[in-house]
Amino acid sequence: MEREPLFKLLDEFDIETPSWGFADTGTRFGKFLQPAAASTIDEKLADAGIVHKYTGCCPSVAVHVLWDFSIGVNAQQTAEVAKKNGIRIGAINPNLFQDQQYKFGSVCSPDERAQQHAHRHVLDSISIARAVDSKMLSLWFADGTNYPGQDDITTRKHSMQGALRQWHDAMPTDMTMLVEYKPFEPAFYHTDIADWGMSYIYAKKAGPRAKVLVDTGHHYQAVNIEQIVAWLIDENMLGGFHFNDRKYADDDLTLGSIDPYAVFRIFHEIRNAADLHGKDVSRIAYMVDQSHNLKPKIEAMIQTVTTAQELYAKACLVDRKKLRDAQTRMNIVDAEECLKVAFNTDVKPLLAEWRERNNLEADPMAAYRASGYEARVAKEREAARVARGATSSGGYA
Ligand code: RM4
Ligand code: MN
Ligand code: MN
């Protein structure tokens, strides 16, 4: 592939970072605190701005309503803070799993008060989206049951359908609803949106602006995620991704840390859909959703987005003409080699060149480390925490 078209594809490849990826996170066993981790939304936005400054490909940041906006907060002001940091607010993630009312679920709960609470929260989230000019409402539900017989699966399905339809119609007309699925956890018997087929059906019933969100960690072992991606694009139903990697379940490790070839194969299907099948893939939302508990937050994020760029660039390099030819000749070895050759190409020099063209440092990680940002904010944030009388934040993020 020629340099120019590749660089154009890289120009268009934006990745959204999550506000919660800059905060202290942990597992259900505990949280290990980092002095430089962000605790306030302003700190999270400053860190997201730094990632964009060094990578040039992360112009927006996803927010989690309960973790990032307190009641009575002026959301427009938050959008201003983002702007000052050279970024904007991206997907709005309502929180439908933390409140005590949600013990038996949110919209699928048999408890009407939980359903109403969820309904109000999503409408509030849509108002926040309007205020910050966000075009994405990203929905993930912890809804499900823990024991056979606990509740009626079909009744719950109907509740979810009704709620999604209502919220879809409450969104501004230029807003997209993303419906995320996850096979289990925290529900351990059945989950109300357990796989991509369920997300697809819910999104279809909700309305034309609802699409499926694929979180790479939300599948059972060995599921062929790239096939799901190919199908969803072909059906015009792929809304976007939550990027992370996994070894066992929803481990939330950094993207490409365990299986970079799998990520490459996903990108290959996206490029294939565009180049071979004429699909418009320009509106796919690439978002990071990880819980890099032990890595320094900003380094983890820079590592993640540069890994995503590298794997995307490799997928762009697949010689699709040659591949089609090998497929037509039914030559499996030649066909597979097309993918392997692209995957094994060292794209680091190409990316360095792309960065230099965009007035960025060739090596974002080295440049970030040399800036001394982490040590500086660690000091400031420790002092700010002491002044606030806080030793650690209570919530997950
Ligand atoms: C879930 C899922 C969602 C995220 C929550 C906190 O596993 O990945 O996207 O918002 O975690
Ligand atoms: Mn997710
Ligand atoms: Mn997850």
mmCIF file of N, CA, C and O in Angstrom, residues 334-378:
data_model
loop_
_atom_site.group_PDB
_atom_site.id
_atom_site.type_symbol
_atom_site.label_atom_id
_atom_site.label_comp_id
_atom_site.label_asym_id
_atom_site.label_seq_id
_atom_site.Cartn_x
_atom_site.Cartn_y
_atom_site.Cartn_z
ATOM 1 N N ASP A 334 -1.360 -19.438 0.451
ATOM 2 C CA ASP A 334 -1.097 -18.087 -0.064
ATOM 3 C C ASP A 334 -2.027 -17.064 0.601
ATOM 4 O O ASP A 334 -1.612 -15.960 0.920
ATOM 5 N N ALA A 335 -3.275 -17.448 0.782
ATOM 6 C CA ALA A 335 -4.248 -16.524 1.372
ATOM 7 C C ALA A 335 -3.842 -16.174 2.797
ATOM 8 O O ALA A 335 -3.768 -14.994 3.165
ATOM 9 N N GLU A 336 -3.537 -17.189 3.568
ATOM 10 C CA GLU A 336 -3.162 -16.939 4.962
ATOM 11 C C GLU A 336 -1.884 -16.099 5.036
ATOM 12 O O GLU A 336 -1.746 -15.231 5.906
ATOM 13 N N GLU A 337 -0.958 -16.384 4.096
ATOM 14 C CA GLU A 337 0.305 -15.622 4.088
ATOM 15 C C GLU A 337 0.063 -14.120 3.902
ATOM 16 O O GLU A 337 0.821 -13.308 4.418
ATOM 17 N N CYS A 338 -0.963 -13.760 3.152
ATOM 18 C CA CYS A 338 -1.275 -12.328 2.962
ATOM 19 C C CYS A 338 -1.487 -11.659 4.324
ATOM 20 O O CYS A 338 -1.055 -10.532 4.550
ATOM 21 N N LEU A 339 -2.174 -12.367 5.201
ATOM 22 C CA LEU A 339 -2.418 -11.803 6.533
ATOM 23 C C LEU A 339 -1.134 -11.805 7.359
ATOM 24 O O LEU A 339 -0.806 -10.832 8.028
ATOM 25 N N LYS A 340 -0.406 -12.916 7.290
ATOM 26 C CA LYS A 340 0.817 -13.038 8.103
ATOM 27 C C LYS A 340 1.871 -12.011 7.712
ATOM 28 O O LYS A 340 2.526 -11.425 8.575
ATOM 29 N N VAL A 341 2.033 -11.814 6.408
ATOM 30 C CA VAL A 341 3.036 -10.861 5.929
ATOM 31 C C VAL A 341 2.713 -9.468 6.461
ATOM 32 O O VAL A 341 3.581 -8.759 6.983
ATOM 33 N N ALA A 342 1.450 -9.090 6.376
ATOM 34 C CA ALA A 342 1.049 -7.753 6.870
ATOM 35 C C ALA A 342 1.258 -7.670 8.379
ATOM 36 O O ALA A 342 1.796 -6.687 8.897
ATOM 37 N N PHE A 343 0.850 -8.716 9.081
ATOM 38 C CA PHE A 343 0.964 -8.705 10.542
ATOM 39 C C PHE A 343 2.421 -8.631 10.986
ATOM 40 O O PHE A 343 2.748 -7.991 11.987
ATOM 41 N N ASN A 344 3.299 -9.257 10.218
ATOM 42 C CA ASN A 344 4.714 -9.276 10.614
ATOM 43 C C ASN A 344 5.519 -8.082 10.108
ATOM 44 O O ASN A 344 6.714 -7.988 10.360
ATOM 45 N N THR A 345 4.856 -7.167 9.402
ATOM 46 C CA THR A 345 5.568 -5.976 8.924
ATOM 47 C C THR A 345 5.848 -5.048 10.104
ATOM 48 O O THR A 345 4.969 -4.818 10.941
ATOM 49 N N ASP A 346 7.070 -4.531 10.150
ATOM 50 C CA ASP A 346 7.393 -3.565 11.202
ATOM 51 C C ASP A 346 6.856 -2.191 10.777
ATOM 52 O O ASP A 346 7.406 -1.574 9.862
ATOM 53 N N VAL A 347 5.785 -1.748 11.415
ATOM 54 C CA VAL A 347 5.166 -0.477 11.002
ATOM 55 C C VAL A 347 5.637 0.694 11.864
ATOM 56 O O VAL A 347 5.185 1.818 11.671
ATOM 57 N N LYS A 348 6.526 0.432 12.803
ATOM 58 C CA LYS A 348 6.980 1.517 13.693
ATOM 59 C C LYS A 348 7.591 2.693 12.901
ATOM 60 O O LYS A 348 7.264 3.843 13.182
ATOM 61 N N PRO A 349 8.474 2.397 11.915
ATOM 62 C CA PRO A 349 9.025 3.531 11.147
ATOM 63 C C PRO A 349 7.940 4.332 10.408
ATOM 64 O O PRO A 349 7.992 5.557 10.355
ATOM 65 N N LEU A 350 6.948 3.626 9.874
ATOM 66 C CA LEU A 350 5.846 4.310 9.174
ATOM 67 C C LEU A 350 5.077 5.224 10.124
ATOM 68 O O LEU A 350 4.722 6.358 9.792
ATOM 69 N N LEU A 351 4.816 4.719 11.323
ATOM 70 C CA LEU A 351 4.078 5.521 12.307
ATOM 71 C C LEU A 351 4.897 6.712 12.784
ATOM 72 O O LEU A 351 4.371 7.798 13.006
ATOM 73 N N ALA A 352 6.206 6.501 12.901
ATOM 74 C CA ALA A 352 7.084 7.616 13.299
ATOM 75 C C ALA A 352 7.002 8.718 12.237
ATOM 76 O O ALA A 352 6.909 9.906 12.545
ATOM 77 N N GLU A 353 6.984 8.280 10.977
ATOM 78 C CA GLU A 353 6.895 9.252 9.877
ATOM 79 C C GLU A 353 5.545 9.975 9.912
ATOM 80 O O GLU A 353 5.480 11.198 9.747
ATOM 81 N N TRP A 354 4.485 9.225 10.142
ATOM 82 C CA TRP A 354 3.142 9.819 10.232
ATOM 83 C C TRP A 354 3.096 10.857 11.359
ATOM 84 O O TRP A 354 2.555 11.945 11.197
ATOM 85 N N ARG A 355 3.735 10.532 12.477
ATOM 86 C CA ARG A 355 3.723 11.464 13.622
ATOM 87 C C ARG A 355 4.499 12.728 13.285
ATOM 88 O O ARG A 355 4.033 13.837 13.574
ATOM 89 N N GLU A 356 5.662 12.554 12.681
ATOM 90 C CA GLU A 356 6.466 13.736 12.337
ATOM 91 C C GLU A 356 5.701 14.654 11.405
ATOM 92 O O GLU A 356 5.708 15.864 11.560
ATOM 93 N N ARG A 357 4.974 14.062 10.483
ATOM 94 C CA ARG A 357 4.148 14.854 9.573
ATOM 95 C C ARG A 357 3.085 15.645 10.320
ATOM 96 O O ARG A 357 2.620 16.678 9.871
ATOM 97 N N ASN A 358 2.633 15.086 11.428
ATOM 98 C CA ASN A 358 1.584 15.733 12.213
ATOM 99 C C ASN A 358 2.152 16.544 13.377
ATOM 100 O O ASN A 358 1.449 16.813 14.352
ATOM 101 N N ASN A 359 3.421 16.897 13.248
ATOM 102 C CA ASN A 359 4.102 17.694 14.279
ATOM 103 C C ASN A 359 4.076 17.053 15.658
ATOM 104 O O ASN A 359 3.930 17.726 16.678
ATOM 105 N N LEU A 360 4.181 15.720 15.654
ATOM 106 C CA LEU A 360 4.241 14.993 16.929
ATOM 107 C C LEU A 360 5.638 14.412 17.082
ATOM 108 O O LEU A 360 6.347 14.216 16.090
ATOM 109 N N GLU A 361 5.996 14.082 18.314
ATOM 110 C CA GLU A 361 7.269 13.387 18.532
ATOM 111 C C GLU A 361 7.149 11.977 17.949
ATOM 112 O O GLU A 361 6.096 11.346 18.058
ATOM 113 N N ALA A 362 8.229 11.462 17.386
ATOM 114 C CA ALA A 362 8.179 10.142 16.745
ATOM 115 C C ALA A 362 7.870 9.032 17.746
ATOM 116 O O ALA A 362 7.211 8.048 17.425
ATOM 117 N N ASP A 363 8.320 9.199 18.984
ATOM 118 C CA ASP A 363 8.086 8.184 20.016
ATOM 119 C C ASP A 363 7.285 8.808 21.170
ATOM 120 O O ASP A 363 7.847 9.438 22.070
ATOM 121 N N PRO A 364 5.964 8.632 21.163
ATOM 122 C CA PRO A 364 5.116 9.291 22.163
ATOM 123 C C PRO A 364 5.465 8.916 23.611
ATOM 124 O O PRO A 364 5.440 9.754 24.501
ATOM 125 N N MET A 365 5.808 7.638 23.822
ATOM 126 C CA MET A 365 6.099 7.200 25.193
ATOM 127 C C MET A 365 7.371 7.887 25.716
ATOM 128 O O MET A 365 7.399 8.400 26.844
ATOM 129 N N ALA A 366 8.396 7.903 24.878
ATOM 130 C CA ALA A 366 9.662 8.523 25.293
ATOM 131 C C ALA A 366 9.451 10.014 25.548
ATOM 132 O O ALA A 366 9.948 10.565 26.542
ATOM 133 N N ALA A 367 8.684 10.653 24.677
ATOM 134 C CA ALA A 367 8.452 12.098 24.819
ATOM 135 C C ALA A 367 7.668 12.382 26.096
ATOM 136 O O ALA A 367 7.975 13.320 26.844
ATOM 137 N N TYR A 368 6.654 11.551 26.358
ATOM 138 C CA TYR A 368 5.863 11.732 27.579
ATOM 139 C C TYR A 368 6.742 11.546 28.819
ATOM 140 O O TYR A 368 6.696 12.346 29.755
ATOM 141 N N ARG A 369 7.547 10.499 28.798
ATOM 142 C CA ARG A 369 8.416 10.240 29.968
ATOM 143 C C ARG A 369 9.383 11.402 30.194
ATOM 144 O O ARG A 369 9.620 11.820 31.324
ATOM 145 N N ALA A 370 9.905 11.928 29.099
ATOM 146 C CA ALA A 370 10.886 13.024 29.214
ATOM 147 C C ALA A 370 10.237 14.299 29.747
ATOM 148 O O ALA A 370 10.920 15.166 30.301
ATOM 149 N N SER A 371 8.904 14.398 29.622
ATOM 150 C CA SER A 371 8.232 15.638 30.043
ATOM 151 C C SER A 371 8.180 15.790 31.569
ATOM 152 O O SER A 371 7.979 16.879 32.083
ATOM 153 N N GLY A 372 8.308 14.690 32.293
ATOM 154 C CA GLY A 372 8.248 14.738 33.750
ATOM 155 C C GLY A 372 6.846 14.965 34.305
ATOM 156 O O GLY A 372 6.663 15.260 35.488
ATOM 157 N N TYR A 373 5.827 14.792 33.439
ATOM 158 C CA TYR A 373 4.434 15.065 33.837
ATOM 159 C C TYR A 373 4.001 14.217 35.034
ATOM 160 O O TYR A 373 3.430 14.728 35.992
ATOM 161 N N GLU A 374 4.328 12.927 34.983
ATOM 162 C CA GLU A 374 3.829 12.022 36.035
ATOM 163 C C GLU A 374 4.331 12.440 37.426
ATOM 164 O O GLU A 374 3.546 12.518 38.377
ATOM 165 N N ALA A 375 5.630 12.720 37.518
ATOM 166 C CA ALA A 375 6.187 13.096 38.825
ATOM 167 C C ALA A 375 5.573 14.416 39.315
ATOM 168 O O ALA A 375 5.251 14.566 40.493
ATOM 169 N N ARG A 376 5.359 15.321 38.365
ATOM 170 C CA ARG A 376 4.812 16.631 38.749
ATOM 171 C C ARG A 376 3.371 16.495 39.281
ATOM 172 O O ARG A 376 3.062 16.973 40.358
ATOM 173 N N VAL A 377 2.518 15.787 38.531
ATOM 174 C CA VAL A 377 1.135 15.692 39.001
ATOM 175 C C VAL A 377 1.024 14.805 40.241
ATOM 176 O O VAL A 377 0.140 15.013 41.071
ATOM 177 N N ALA A 378 1.928 13.852 40.379
ATOM 178 C CA ALA A 378 1.891 12.998 41.577
ATOM 179 C C ALA A 378 2.017 13.887 42.814
ATOM 180 O O ALA A 378 1.265 13.740 43.782
#
